CSV table of C-alpha atoms in Angstrom, one decimal:
chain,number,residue,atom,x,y,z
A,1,UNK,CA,132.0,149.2,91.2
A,2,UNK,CA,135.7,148.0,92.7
A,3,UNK,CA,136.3,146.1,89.5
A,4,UNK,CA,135.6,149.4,87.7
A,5,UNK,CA,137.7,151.1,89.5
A,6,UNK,CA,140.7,149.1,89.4
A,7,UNK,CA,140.4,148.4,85.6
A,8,UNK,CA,139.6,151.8,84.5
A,9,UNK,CA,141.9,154.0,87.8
A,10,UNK,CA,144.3,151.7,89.4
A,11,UNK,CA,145.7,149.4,86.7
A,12,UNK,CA,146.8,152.1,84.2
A,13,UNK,CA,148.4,154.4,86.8
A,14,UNK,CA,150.3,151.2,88.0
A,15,UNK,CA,151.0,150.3,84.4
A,16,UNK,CA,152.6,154.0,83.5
A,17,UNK,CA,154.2,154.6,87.2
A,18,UNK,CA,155.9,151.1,86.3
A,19,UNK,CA,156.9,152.2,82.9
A,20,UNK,CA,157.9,155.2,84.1
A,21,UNK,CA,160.5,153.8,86.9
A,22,UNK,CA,161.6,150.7,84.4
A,23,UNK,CA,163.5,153.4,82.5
A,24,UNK,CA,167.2,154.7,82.8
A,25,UNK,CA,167.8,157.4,83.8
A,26,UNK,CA,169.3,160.4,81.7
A,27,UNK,CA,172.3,162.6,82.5
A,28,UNK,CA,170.0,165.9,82.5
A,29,UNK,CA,168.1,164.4,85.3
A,30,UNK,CA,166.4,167.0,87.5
A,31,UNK,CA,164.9,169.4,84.7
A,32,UNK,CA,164.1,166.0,82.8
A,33,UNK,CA,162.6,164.0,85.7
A,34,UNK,CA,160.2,166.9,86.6
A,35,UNK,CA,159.2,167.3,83.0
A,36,UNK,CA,158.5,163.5,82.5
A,37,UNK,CA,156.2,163.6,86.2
A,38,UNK,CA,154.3,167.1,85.1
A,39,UNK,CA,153.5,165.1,81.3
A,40,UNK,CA,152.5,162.2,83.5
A,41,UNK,CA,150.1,163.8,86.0
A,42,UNK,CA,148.9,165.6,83.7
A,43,UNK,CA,148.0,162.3,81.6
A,44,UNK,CA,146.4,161.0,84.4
A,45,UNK,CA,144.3,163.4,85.3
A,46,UNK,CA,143.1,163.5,81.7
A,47,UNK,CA,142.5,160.1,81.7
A,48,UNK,CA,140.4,160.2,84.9
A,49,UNK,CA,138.2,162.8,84.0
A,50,UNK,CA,137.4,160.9,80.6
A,51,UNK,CA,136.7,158.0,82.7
A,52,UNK,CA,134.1,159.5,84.9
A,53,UNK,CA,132.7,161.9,82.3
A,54,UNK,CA,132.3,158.7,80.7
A,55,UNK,CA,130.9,157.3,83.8
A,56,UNK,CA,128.2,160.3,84.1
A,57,UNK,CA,127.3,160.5,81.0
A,58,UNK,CA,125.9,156.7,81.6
A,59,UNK,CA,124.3,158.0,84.9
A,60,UNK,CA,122.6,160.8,82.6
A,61,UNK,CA,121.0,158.0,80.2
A,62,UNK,CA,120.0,155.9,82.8
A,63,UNK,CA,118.2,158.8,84.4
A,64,UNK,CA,116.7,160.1,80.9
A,65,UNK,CA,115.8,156.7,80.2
A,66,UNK,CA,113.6,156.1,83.6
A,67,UNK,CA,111.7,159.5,83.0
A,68,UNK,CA,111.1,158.9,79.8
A,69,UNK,CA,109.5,155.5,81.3
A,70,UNK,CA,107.9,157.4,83.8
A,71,UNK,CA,105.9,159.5,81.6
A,72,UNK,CA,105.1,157.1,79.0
A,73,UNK,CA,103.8,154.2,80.7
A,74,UNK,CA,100.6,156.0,82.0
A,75,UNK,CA,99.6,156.6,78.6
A,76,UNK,CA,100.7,153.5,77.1
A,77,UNK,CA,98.6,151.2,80.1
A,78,UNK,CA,95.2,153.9,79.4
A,79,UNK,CA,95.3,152.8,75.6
A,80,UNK,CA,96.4,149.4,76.3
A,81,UNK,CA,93.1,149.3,78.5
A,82,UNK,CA,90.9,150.1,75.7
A,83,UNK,CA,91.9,147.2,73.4
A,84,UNK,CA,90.9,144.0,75.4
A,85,UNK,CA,86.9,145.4,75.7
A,86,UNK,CA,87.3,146.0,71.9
A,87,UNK,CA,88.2,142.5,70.9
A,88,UNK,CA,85.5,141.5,73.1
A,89,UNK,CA,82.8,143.8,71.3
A,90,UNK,CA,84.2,142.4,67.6
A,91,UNK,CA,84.0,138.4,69.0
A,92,UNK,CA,80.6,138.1,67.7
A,93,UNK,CA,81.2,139.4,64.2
A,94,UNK,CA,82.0,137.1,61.2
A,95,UNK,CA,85.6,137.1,59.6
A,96,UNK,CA,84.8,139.3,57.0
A,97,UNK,CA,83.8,142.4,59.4
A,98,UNK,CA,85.9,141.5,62.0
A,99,UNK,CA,89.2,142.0,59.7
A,100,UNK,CA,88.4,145.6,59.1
A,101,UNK,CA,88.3,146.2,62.8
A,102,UNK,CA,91.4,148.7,63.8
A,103,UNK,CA,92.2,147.0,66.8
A,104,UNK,CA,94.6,144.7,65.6
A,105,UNK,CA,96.6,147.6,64.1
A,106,UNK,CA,96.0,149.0,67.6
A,107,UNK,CA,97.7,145.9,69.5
A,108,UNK,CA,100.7,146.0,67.2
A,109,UNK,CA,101.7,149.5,67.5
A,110,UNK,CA,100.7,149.8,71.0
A,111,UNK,CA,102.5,146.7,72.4
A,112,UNK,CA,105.3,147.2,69.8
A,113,UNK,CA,105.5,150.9,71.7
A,114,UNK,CA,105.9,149.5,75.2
A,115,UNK,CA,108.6,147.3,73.6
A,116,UNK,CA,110.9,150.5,73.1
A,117,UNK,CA,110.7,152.0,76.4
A,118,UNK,CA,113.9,150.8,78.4
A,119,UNK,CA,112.0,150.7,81.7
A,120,UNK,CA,109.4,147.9,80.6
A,121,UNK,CA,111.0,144.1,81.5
A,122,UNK,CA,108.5,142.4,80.1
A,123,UNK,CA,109.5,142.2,76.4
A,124,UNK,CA,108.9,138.1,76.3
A,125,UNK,CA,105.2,138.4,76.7
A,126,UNK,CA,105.0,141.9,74.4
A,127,UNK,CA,106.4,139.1,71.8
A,128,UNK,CA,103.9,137.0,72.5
A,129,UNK,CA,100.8,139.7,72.2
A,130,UNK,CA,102.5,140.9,68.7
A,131,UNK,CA,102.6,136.9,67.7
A,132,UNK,CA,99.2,136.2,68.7
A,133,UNK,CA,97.7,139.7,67.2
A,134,UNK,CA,99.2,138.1,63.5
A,135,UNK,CA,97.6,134.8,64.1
A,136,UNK,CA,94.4,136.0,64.6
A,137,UNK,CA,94.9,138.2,61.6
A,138,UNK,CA,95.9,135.6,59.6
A,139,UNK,CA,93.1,133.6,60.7
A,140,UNK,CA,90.6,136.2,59.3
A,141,UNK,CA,92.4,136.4,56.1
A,142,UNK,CA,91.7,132.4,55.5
A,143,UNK,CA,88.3,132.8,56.7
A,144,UNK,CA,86.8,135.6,55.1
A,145,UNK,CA,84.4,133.7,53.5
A,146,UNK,CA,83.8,131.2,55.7
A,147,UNK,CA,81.1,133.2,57.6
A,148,UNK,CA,82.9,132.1,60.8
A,149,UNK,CA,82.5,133.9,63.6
A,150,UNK,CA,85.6,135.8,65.9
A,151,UNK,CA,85.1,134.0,68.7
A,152,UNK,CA,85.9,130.7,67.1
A,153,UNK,CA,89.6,131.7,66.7
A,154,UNK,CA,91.3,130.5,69.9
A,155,UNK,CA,94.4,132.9,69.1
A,156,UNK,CA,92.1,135.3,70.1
A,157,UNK,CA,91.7,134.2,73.3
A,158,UNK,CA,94.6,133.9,74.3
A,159,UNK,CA,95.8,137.8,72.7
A,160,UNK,CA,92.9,138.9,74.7
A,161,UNK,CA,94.2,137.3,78.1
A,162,UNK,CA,97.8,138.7,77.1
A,163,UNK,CA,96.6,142.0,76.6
A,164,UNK,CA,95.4,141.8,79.8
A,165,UNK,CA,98.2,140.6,81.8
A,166,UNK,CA,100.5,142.8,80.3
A,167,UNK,CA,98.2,145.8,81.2
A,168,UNK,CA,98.7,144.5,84.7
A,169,UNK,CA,102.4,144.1,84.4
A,170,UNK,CA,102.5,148.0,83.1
A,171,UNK,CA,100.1,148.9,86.3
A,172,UNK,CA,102.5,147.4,89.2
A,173,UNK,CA,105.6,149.0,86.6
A,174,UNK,CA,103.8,152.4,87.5
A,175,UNK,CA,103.4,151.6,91.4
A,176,UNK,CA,107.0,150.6,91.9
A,177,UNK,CA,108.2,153.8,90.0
A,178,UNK,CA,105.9,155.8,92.1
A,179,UNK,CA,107.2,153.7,95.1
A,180,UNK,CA,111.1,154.6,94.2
């Protein structure tokens, strides 16, 4: 904050107040001196109030931004919730049935939802969900015919314990905003 302040407060008002005095001075002096401090307060003050309008208006996003969190996240961790039991239902089916399943469309808008909220840090392991939900999708598509079961893609393992994790990472997000 006292890097803000001198960059954005201090070091222009010295820069103009040294400006100012570098400059001779005129033979009208009095009428022109007041003139030239009344433009140059009046700058100022201009200048700071564009600074901390500026400066609120980031306090206002900030704010919007956390509520927004707030009241999304409940949501977002009850339907997150829902999609590890699913995969675990659709394990036993074969490729071919398994595919048409809407639970992997599920994962990716879900997960890729919780990636827009500003409030949620853990965007690395969303990544990771989104990457694993294609690899098991792709892995359905080259073994449609197969007759293979789910179960057998380890991909899918591994999106089911993500999903999981990351519905406890959204759980403690909701305690420590209730906490603040």
């Amino acid at each position: 904050m006292t890097a803000f302040i001198f960059t954005f407060l201090v070091a222009p008002a010295l820069f103009l107040i040294g400006w100012y005095f570098s400059r001779p001075l005129p033979p009208e002096f009095d009428t022109y001196r007041l003139i030239d401090w009344l433009s140059l307060i009046g700058f100022f003050i201009g200048y700071l109030g564009l600074v901390f309008s500026g400066y609120a208006a980031l306090g206002v996003k900030r704010l919007s931004d956390r509520y927004f969190t707030r009241m999304r996240l409940p949501d977002l961790r009850r339907k997150i919730d829902k999609l590890a039991p699913q995969l675990g239902e659709i394990a036993e089916l074969p490729a071919d049935q398994a595919i048409s399943a809407q639970v992997f469309s599920e994962v990716s808008v879900q997960i890729a939802a919780l990636k827009r909220l500003n409030g949620f840090k853990n965007r690395k392991l969303a990544k990771s969900i989104i990457s694993k939900n294609r690899k098991v999708t792709k892995w359905l598509s080259a073994n449609r015919s197969a007759g293979t079961l789910l179960n057998e893609c380890d991909a899918m393992w591994e999106l089911f314990r993500e999903l999981n994790e990351i519905s406890l990472h959204v759980s403690t997000s909701i305690e420590e905003e209730k906490a603040k």
